[in-house]
PDB file of C-alpha atoms in Angstrom:
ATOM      1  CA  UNK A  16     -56.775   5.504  22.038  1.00  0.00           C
ATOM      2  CA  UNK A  17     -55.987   1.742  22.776  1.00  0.00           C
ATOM      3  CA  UNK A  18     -57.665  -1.251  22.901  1.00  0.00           C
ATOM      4  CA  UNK A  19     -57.280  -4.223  24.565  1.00  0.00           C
ATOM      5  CA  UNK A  20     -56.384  -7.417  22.211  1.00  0.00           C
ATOM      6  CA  UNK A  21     -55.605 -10.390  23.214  1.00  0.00           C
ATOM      7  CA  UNK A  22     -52.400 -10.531  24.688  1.00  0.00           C
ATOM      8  CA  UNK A  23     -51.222  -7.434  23.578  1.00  0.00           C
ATOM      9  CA  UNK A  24     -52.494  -3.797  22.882  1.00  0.00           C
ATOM     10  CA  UNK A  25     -54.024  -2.059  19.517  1.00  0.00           C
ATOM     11  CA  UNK A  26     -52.945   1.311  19.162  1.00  0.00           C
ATOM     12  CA  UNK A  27     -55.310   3.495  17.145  1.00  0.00           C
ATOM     13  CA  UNK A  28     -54.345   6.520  14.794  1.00  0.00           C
ATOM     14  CA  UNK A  29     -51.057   7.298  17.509  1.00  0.00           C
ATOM     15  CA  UNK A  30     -48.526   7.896  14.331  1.00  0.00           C
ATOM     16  CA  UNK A  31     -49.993  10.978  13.455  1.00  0.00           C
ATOM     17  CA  UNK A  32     -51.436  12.668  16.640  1.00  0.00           C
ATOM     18  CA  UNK A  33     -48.998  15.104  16.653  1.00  0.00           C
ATOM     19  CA  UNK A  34     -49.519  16.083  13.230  1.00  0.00           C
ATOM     20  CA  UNK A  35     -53.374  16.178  13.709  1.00  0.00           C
ATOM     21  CA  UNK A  36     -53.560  18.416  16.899  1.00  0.00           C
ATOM     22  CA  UNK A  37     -51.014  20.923  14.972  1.00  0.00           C
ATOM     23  CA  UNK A  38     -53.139  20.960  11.822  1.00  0.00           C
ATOM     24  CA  UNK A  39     -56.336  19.405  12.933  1.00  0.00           C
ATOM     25  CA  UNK A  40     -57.538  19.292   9.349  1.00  0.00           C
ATOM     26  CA  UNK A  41     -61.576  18.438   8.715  1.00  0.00           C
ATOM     27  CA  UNK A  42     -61.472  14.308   8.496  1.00  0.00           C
ATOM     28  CA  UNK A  43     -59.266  12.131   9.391  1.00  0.00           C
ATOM     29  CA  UNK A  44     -58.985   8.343   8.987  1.00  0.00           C
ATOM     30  CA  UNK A  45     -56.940   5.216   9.287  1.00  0.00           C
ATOM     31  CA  UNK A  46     -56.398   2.301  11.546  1.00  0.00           C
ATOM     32  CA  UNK A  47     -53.038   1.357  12.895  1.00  0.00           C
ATOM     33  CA  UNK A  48     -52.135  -1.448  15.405  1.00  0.00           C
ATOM     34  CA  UNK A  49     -49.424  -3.274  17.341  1.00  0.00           C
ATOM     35  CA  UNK A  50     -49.501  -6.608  18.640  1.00  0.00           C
ATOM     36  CA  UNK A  51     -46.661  -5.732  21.364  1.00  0.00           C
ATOM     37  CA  UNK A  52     -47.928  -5.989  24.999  1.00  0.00           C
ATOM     38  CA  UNK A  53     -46.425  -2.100  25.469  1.00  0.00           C
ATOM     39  CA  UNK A  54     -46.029   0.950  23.043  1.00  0.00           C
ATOM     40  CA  UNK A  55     -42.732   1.374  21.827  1.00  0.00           C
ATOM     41  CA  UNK A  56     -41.865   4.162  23.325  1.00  0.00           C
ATOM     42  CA  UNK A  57     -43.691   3.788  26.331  1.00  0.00           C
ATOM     43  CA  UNK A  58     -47.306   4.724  27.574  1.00  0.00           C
ATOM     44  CA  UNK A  59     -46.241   8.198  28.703  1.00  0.00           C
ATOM     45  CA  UNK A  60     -45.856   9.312  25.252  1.00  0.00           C
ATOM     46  CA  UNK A  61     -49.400   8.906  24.340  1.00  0.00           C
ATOM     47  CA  UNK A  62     -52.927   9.961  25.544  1.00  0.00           C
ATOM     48  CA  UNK A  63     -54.579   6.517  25.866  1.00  0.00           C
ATOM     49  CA  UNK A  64     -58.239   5.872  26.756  1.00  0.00           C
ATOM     50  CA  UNK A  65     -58.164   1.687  27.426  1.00  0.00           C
ATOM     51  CA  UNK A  66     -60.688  -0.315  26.306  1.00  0.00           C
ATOM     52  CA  UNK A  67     -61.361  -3.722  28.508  1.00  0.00           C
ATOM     53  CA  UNK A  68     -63.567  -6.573  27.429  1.00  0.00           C
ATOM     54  CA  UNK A  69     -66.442  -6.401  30.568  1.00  0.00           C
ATOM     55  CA  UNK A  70     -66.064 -10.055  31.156  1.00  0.00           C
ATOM     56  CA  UNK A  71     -68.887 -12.142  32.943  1.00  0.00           C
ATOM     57  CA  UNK A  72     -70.724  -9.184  34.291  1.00  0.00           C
ATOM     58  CA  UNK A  73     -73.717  -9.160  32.115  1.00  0.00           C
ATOM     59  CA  UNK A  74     -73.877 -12.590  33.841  1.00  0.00           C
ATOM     60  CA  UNK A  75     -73.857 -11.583  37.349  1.00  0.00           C
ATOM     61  CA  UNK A  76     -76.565  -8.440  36.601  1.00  0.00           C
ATOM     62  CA  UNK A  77     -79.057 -10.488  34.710  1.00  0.00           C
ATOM     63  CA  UNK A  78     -79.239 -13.353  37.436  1.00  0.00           C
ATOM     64  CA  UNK A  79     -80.116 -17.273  36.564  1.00  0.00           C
ATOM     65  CA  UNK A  80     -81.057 -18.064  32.856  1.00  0.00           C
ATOM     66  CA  UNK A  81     -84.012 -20.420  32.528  1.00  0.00           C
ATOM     67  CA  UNK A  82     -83.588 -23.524  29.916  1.00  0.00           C
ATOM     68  CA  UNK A  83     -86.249 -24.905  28.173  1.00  0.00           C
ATOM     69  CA  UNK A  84     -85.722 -28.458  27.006  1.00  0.00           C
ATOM     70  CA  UNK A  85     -86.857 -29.393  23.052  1.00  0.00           C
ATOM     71  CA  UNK A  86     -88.425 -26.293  22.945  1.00  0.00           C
ATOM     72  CA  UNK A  87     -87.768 -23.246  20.324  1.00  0.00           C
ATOM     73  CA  UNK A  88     -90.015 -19.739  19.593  1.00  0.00           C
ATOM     74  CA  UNK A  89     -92.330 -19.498  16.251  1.00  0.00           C
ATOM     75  CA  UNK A  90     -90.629 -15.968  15.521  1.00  0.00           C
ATOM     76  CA  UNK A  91     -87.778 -15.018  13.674  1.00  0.00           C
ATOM     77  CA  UNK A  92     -84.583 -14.434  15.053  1.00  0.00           C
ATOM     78  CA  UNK A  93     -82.789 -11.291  14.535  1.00  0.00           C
ATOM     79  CA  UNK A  94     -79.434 -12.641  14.540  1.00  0.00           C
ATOM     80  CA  UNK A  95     -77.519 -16.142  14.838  1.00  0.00           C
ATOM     81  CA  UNK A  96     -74.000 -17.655  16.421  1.00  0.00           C
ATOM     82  CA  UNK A  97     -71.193 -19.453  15.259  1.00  0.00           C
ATOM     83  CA  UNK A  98     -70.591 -23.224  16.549  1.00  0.00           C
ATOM     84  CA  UNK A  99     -71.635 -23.714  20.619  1.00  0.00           C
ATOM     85  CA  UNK A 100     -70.255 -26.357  22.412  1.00  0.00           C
ATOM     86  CA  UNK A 101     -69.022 -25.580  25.670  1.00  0.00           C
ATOM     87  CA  UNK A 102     -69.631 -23.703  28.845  1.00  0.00           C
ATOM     88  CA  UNK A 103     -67.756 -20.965  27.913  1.00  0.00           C
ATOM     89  CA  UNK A 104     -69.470 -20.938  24.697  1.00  0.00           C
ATOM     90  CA  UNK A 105     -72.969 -20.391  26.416  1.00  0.00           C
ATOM     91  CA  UNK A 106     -71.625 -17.857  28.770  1.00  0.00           C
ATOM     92  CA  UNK A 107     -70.702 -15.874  25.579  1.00  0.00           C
ATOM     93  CA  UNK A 108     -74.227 -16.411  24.361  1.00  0.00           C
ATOM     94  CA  UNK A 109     -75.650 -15.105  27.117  1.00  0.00           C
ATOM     95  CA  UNK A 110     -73.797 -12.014  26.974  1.00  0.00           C
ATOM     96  CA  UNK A 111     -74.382 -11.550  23.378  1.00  0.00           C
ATOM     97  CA  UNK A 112     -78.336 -12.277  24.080  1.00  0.00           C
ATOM     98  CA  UNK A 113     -77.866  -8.982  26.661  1.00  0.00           C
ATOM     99  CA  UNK A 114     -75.865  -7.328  24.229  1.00  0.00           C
ATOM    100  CA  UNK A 115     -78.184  -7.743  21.261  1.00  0.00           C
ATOM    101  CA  UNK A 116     -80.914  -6.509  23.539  1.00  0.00           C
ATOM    102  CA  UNK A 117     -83.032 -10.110  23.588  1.00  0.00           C
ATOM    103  CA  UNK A 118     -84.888 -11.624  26.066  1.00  0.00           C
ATOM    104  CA  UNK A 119     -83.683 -14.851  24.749  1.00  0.00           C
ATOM    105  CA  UNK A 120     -81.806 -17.767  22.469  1.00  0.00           C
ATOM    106  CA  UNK A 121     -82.577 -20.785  20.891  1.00  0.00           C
ATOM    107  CA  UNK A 122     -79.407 -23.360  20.945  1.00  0.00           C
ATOM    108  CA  UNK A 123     -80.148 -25.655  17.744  1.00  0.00           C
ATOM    109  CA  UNK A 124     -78.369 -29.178  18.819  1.00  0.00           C
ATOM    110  CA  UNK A 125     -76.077 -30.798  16.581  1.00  0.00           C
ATOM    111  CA  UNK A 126     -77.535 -33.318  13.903  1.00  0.00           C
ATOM    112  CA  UNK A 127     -75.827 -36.445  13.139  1.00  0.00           C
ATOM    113  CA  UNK A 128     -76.255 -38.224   9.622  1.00  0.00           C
ATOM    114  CA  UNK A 129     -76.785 -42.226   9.043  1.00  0.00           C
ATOM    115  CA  UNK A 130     -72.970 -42.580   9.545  1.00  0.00           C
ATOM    116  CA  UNK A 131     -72.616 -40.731  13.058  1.00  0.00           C
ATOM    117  CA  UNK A 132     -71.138 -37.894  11.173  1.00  0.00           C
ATOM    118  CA  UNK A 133     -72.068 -34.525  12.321  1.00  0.00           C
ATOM    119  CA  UNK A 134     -73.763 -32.439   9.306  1.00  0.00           C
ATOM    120  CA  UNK A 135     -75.353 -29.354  11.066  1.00  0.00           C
ATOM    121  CA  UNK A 136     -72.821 -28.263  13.689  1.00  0.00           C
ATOM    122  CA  UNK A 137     -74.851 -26.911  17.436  1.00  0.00           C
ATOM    123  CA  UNK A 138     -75.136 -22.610  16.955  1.00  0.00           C
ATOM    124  CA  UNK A 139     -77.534 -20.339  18.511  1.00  0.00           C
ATOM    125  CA  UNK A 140     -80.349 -17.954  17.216  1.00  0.00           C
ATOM    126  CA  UNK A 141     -81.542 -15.049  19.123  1.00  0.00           C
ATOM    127  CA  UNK A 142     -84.904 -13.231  19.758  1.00  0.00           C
ATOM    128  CA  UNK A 143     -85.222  -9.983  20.645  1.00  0.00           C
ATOM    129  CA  UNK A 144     -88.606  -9.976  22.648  1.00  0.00           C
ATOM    130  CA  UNK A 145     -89.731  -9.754  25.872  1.00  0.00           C
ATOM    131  CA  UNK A 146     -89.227 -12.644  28.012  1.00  0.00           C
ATOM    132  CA  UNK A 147     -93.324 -12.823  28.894  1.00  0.00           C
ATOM    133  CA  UNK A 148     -93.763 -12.572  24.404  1.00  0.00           C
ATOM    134  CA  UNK A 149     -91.425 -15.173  24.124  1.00  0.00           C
ATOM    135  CA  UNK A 150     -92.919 -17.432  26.350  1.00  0.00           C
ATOM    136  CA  UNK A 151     -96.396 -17.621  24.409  1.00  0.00           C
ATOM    137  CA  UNK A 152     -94.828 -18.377  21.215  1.00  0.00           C
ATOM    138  CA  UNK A 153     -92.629 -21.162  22.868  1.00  0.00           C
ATOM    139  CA  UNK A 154     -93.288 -24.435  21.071  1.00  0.00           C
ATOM    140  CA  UNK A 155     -91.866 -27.733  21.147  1.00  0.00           C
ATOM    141  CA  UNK A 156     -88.859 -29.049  18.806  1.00  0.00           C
ATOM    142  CA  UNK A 157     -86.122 -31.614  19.469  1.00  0.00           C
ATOM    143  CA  UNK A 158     -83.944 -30.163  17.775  1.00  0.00           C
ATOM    144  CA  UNK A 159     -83.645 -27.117  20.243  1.00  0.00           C
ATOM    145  CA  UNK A 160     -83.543 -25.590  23.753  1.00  0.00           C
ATOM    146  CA  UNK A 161     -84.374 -22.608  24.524  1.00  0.00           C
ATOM    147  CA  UNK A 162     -82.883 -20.274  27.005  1.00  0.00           C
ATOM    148  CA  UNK A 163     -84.990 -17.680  28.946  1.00  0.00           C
ATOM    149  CA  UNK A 164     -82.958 -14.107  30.303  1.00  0.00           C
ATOM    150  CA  UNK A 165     -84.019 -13.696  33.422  1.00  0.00           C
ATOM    151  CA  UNK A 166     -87.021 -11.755  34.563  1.00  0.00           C
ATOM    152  CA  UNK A 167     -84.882  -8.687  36.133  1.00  0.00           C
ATOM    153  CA  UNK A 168     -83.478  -7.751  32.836  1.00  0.00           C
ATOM    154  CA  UNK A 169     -85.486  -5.764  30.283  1.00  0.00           C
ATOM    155  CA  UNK A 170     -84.331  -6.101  26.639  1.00  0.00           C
ATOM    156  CA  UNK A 171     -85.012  -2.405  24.618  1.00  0.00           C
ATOM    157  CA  UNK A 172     -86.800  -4.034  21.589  1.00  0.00           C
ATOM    158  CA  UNK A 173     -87.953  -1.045  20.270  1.00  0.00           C
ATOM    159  CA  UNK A 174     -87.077  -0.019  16.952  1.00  0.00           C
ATOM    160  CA  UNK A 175     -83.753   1.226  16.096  1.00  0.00           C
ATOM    161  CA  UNK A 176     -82.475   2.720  12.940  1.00  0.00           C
ATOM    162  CA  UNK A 177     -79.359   1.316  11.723  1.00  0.00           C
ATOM    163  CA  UNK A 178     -79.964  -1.803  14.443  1.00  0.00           C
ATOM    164  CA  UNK A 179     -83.093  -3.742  12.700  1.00  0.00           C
ATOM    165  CA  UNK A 180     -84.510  -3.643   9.353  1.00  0.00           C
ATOM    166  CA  UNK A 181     -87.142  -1.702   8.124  1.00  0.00           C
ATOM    167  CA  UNK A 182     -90.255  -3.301   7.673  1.00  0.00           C
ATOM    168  CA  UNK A 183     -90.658  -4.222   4.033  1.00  0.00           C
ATOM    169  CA  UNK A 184     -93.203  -2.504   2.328  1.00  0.00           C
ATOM    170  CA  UNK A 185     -95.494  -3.903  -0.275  1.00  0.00           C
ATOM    171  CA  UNK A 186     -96.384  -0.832  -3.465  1.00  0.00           C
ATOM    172  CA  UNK A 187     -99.114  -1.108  -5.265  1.00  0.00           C
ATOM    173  CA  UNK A 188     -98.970   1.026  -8.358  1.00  0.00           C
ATOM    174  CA  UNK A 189    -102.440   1.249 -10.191  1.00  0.00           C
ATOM    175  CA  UNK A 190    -101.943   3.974 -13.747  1.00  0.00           C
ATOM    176  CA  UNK A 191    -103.990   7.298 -12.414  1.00  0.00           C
ATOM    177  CA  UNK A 192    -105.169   6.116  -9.126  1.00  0.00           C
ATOM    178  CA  UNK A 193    -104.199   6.517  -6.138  1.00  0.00           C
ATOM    179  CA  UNK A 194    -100.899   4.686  -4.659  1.00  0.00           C
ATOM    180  CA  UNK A 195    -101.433   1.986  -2.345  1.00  0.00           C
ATOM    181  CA  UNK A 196     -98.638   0.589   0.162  1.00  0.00           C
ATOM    182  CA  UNK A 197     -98.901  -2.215   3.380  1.00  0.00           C
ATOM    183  CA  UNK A 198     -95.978  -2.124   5.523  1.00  0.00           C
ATOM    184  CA  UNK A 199     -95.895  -6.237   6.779  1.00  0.00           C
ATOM    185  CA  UNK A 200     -94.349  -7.827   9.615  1.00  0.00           C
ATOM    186  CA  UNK A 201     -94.321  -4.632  11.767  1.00  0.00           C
ATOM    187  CA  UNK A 202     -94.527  -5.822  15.519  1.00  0.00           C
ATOM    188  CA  UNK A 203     -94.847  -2.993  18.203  1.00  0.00           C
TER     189      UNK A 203
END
């Protein structure tokens, strides 16, 4: 198996495939990698599945994004970005929003301190709701825009093991009675 990295290939668990399919024992495990652009012997000595980034497609299904100028959500977000600044930064976001199955991201702009210093770098935070539940919690903030997937694509917010969290449970443990427990923050 390969993947695509960079400017060059990773080549995953290739040292010992001829050992495995002669012994094909009941785990194996590792990682190892090249950064040369070709195997070093050659593709044709290896069974390779390639891996290639998508690029801008998520882009091209999902259609125009709508931006919302100082304006934010009242919900929480299920994940968050590293520093956006340019184009190329948003296009990323957008595929990540698509990717993380949300109808939408908040871009928190960068904040400047008394000496034009800048203290809280621009990064993004992203919802994963419905486009139509997004848009009634929407509420104004300058310190944010907030960009709306388009109306073609559906985000699966459903709940996912091993994606979200579980809802956190509140116990109540009374000596011989019986046990109480309120599951909060559960939205279906």
């Amino acid at each position: 198996r390969a993947s695509g990295a960079g400017d060059g290939w990773v080549i995953l668990n290739m040292d010992y495939l001829e050992e495995f399919l002669e012994t094909q024992p009941e785990s194996f495990g590792g990682f190892h990698g090249s950064s040369r652009s070709q195997p070093y012997l050659g593709w044709e000595k290896y069974l390779v599945a390639p891996v290639v980034p998508s690029g801008d497609e998520d882009d091209e299904v999902t259609g125009a994004w709508e931006k919302f100028v100082n304006t934010t959500v009242s919900c929480s977000a299920v994940s968050n970005s590293g520093v956006v600044r340019s184009e190329e930064d948003f296009q990323a976001m957008r595929r990540k929003c698509v990717n993380l199955e949300c109808g939408g991201f908040a871009w928190r702009k960068p904040h400047f301190n008394q000496f034009g210093e800048e203290d809280n770098p621009p990064v993004c935070f992203f919802y994963r709701r419905m486009q139509a539940d997004l848009r009634e919690v929407m509420v104004a903030s300058e310190d944010y825009d907030f960009y709306l997937a388009p109306s073609e694509y559906r985000p699966d917010c459903s709940f996912k093991v091993g994606r979200d969290p579980a809802p956190a449970c509140h116990v109540r443990w009374v000596e011989s009675q019986k046990v109480h427990a309120v599951a909060c923050r559960v939205t279906v």
